[in-house]
C-alpha cells in the first residue's frame, strides 16, 4: 500500500484554476498593455509584463506577454496608517 507524505500539499486540479483564469481574461481584455495592473480581489493584483522580462538572457521581445500575480500577505492595520 502506497502512503503519501504527511506534509505534502495537494496539487491543484486544472478546473480549480479556471475561475481565476476566466477572471484574468475578463479583466485584461483582448488588447493588454504591458505594465498595466488590474485589481483581481482584495490584496490580489495582476500585472501584465513582456514574456521573459525577468530572465537574464531574455533575447529579443517577440510580443508575447505574461501576467504576474501579486498577493499582499497582510491586511490593513488601522493603527499604522499615515496620511500623505
CSV table of C-alpha atoms in Angstrom, one decimal:
chain,number,residue,atom,x,y,z
A,1,UNK,CA,0.0,0.0,0.0
A,2,UNK,CA,1.4,3.4,-1.0
A,3,UNK,CA,1.3,6.1,1.6
A,4,UNK,CA,1.6,9.8,0.8
A,5,UNK,CA,4.0,12.1,2.7
A,6,UNK,CA,2.2,13.7,5.7
A,7,UNK,CA,3.3,17.2,4.9
A,8,UNK,CA,2.8,17.0,1.1
A,9,UNK,CA,0.5,19.6,-0.4
A,10,UNK,CA,-2.1,18.5,-2.9
A,11,UNK,CA,-1.6,19.7,-6.5
A,12,UNK,CA,-4.3,21.9,-7.8
A,13,UNK,CA,-6.7,20.3,-10.2
A,14,UNK,CA,-6.9,22.2,-13.6
A,15,UNK,CA,-10.6,23.0,-13.1
A,16,UNK,CA,-9.8,24.7,-9.8
A,17,UNK,CA,-7.8,27.3,-11.7
A,18,UNK,CA,-10.4,28.0,-14.3
A,19,UNK,CA,-12.4,30.7,-12.4
A,20,UNK,CA,-9.2,32.7,-11.8
A,21,UNK,CA,-8.1,32.3,-15.4
A,22,UNK,CA,-11.5,33.4,-16.6
A,23,UNK,CA,-11.4,36.4,-14.3
A,24,UNK,CA,-7.9,37.3,-15.5
A,25,UNK,CA,-9.0,37.2,-19.2
A,26,UNK,CA,-12.0,39.4,-18.5
A,27,UNK,CA,-10.0,42.0,-16.5
A,28,UNK,CA,-7.2,42.2,-19.0
A,29,UNK,CA,-9.3,42.2,-22.1
A,30,UNK,CA,-8.4,41.5,-25.8
A,31,UNK,CA,-5.6,44.1,-26.0
A,32,UNK,CA,-3.5,44.0,-22.9
A,33,UNK,CA,-0.7,46.5,-22.4
A,34,UNK,CA,2.5,45.8,-20.5
A,35,UNK,CA,3.0,47.4,-17.1
A,36,UNK,CA,-0.8,47.7,-16.8
A,37,UNK,CA,-2.2,46.4,-13.4
A,38,UNK,CA,-5.6,45.0,-12.6
A,39,UNK,CA,-7.1,44.5,-9.1
A,40,UNK,CA,-8.4,41.0,-9.0
A,41,UNK,CA,-9.6,40.7,-5.4
A,42,UNK,CA,-8.7,42.3,-2.1
A,43,UNK,CA,-4.9,42.0,-1.9
A,44,UNK,CA,-4.5,40.3,-5.3
A,45,UNK,CA,-3.2,42.2,-8.3
A,46,UNK,CA,-2.3,41.1,-11.8
A,47,UNK,CA,0.4,43.0,-13.7
A,48,UNK,CA,1.0,42.4,-17.5
A,49,UNK,CA,4.6,42.1,-18.4
A,50,UNK,CA,6.6,41.2,-21.5
A,51,UNK,CA,7.3,37.5,-21.6
A,52,UNK,CA,10.6,36.6,-20.1
A,53,UNK,CA,11.3,40.1,-18.8
A,54,UNK,CA,12.6,38.5,-15.5
A,55,UNK,CA,15.1,36.2,-17.3
A,56,UNK,CA,18.8,37.2,-17.5
A,57,UNK,CA,19.0,36.3,-21.3
A,58,UNK,CA,15.6,37.1,-22.4
A,59,UNK,CA,16.6,37.8,-26.0
A,60,UNK,CA,14.6,40.0,-28.4
A,61,UNK,CA,11.0,40.8,-27.4
A,62,UNK,CA,8.6,38.8,-29.5
A,63,UNK,CA,5.3,40.4,-28.5
A,64,UNK,CA,4.3,37.7,-26.0
A,65,UNK,CA,3.0,38.8,-22.7
A,66,UNK,CA,2.8,37.2,-19.2
A,67,UNK,CA,0.8,38.0,-16.1
A,68,UNK,CA,2.3,38.3,-12.7
A,69,UNK,CA,0.0,37.8,-9.7
A,70,UNK,CA,1.0,39.8,-6.7
A,71,UNK,CA,-0.5,38.8,-3.4
A,72,UNK,CA,-0.4,41.2,-0.5
A,73,UNK,CA,0.5,38.9,2.5
A,74,UNK,CA,-1.2,41.0,5.2
A,75,UNK,CA,-4.3,43.2,5.7
A,76,UNK,CA,-4.5,46.9,6.6
A,77,UNK,CA,-3.7,47.8,10.2
A,78,UNK,CA,-5.7,50.9,11.1
A,79,UNK,CA,-3.3,51.7,13.9
A,80,UNK,CA,-0.4,52.1,11.5
A,81,UNK,CA,-2.0,54.5,8.9
A,82,UNK,CA,0.0,57.6,7.9
A,83,UNK,CA,-1.7,60.4,6.0
A,84,UNK,CA,0.2,61.7,3.0
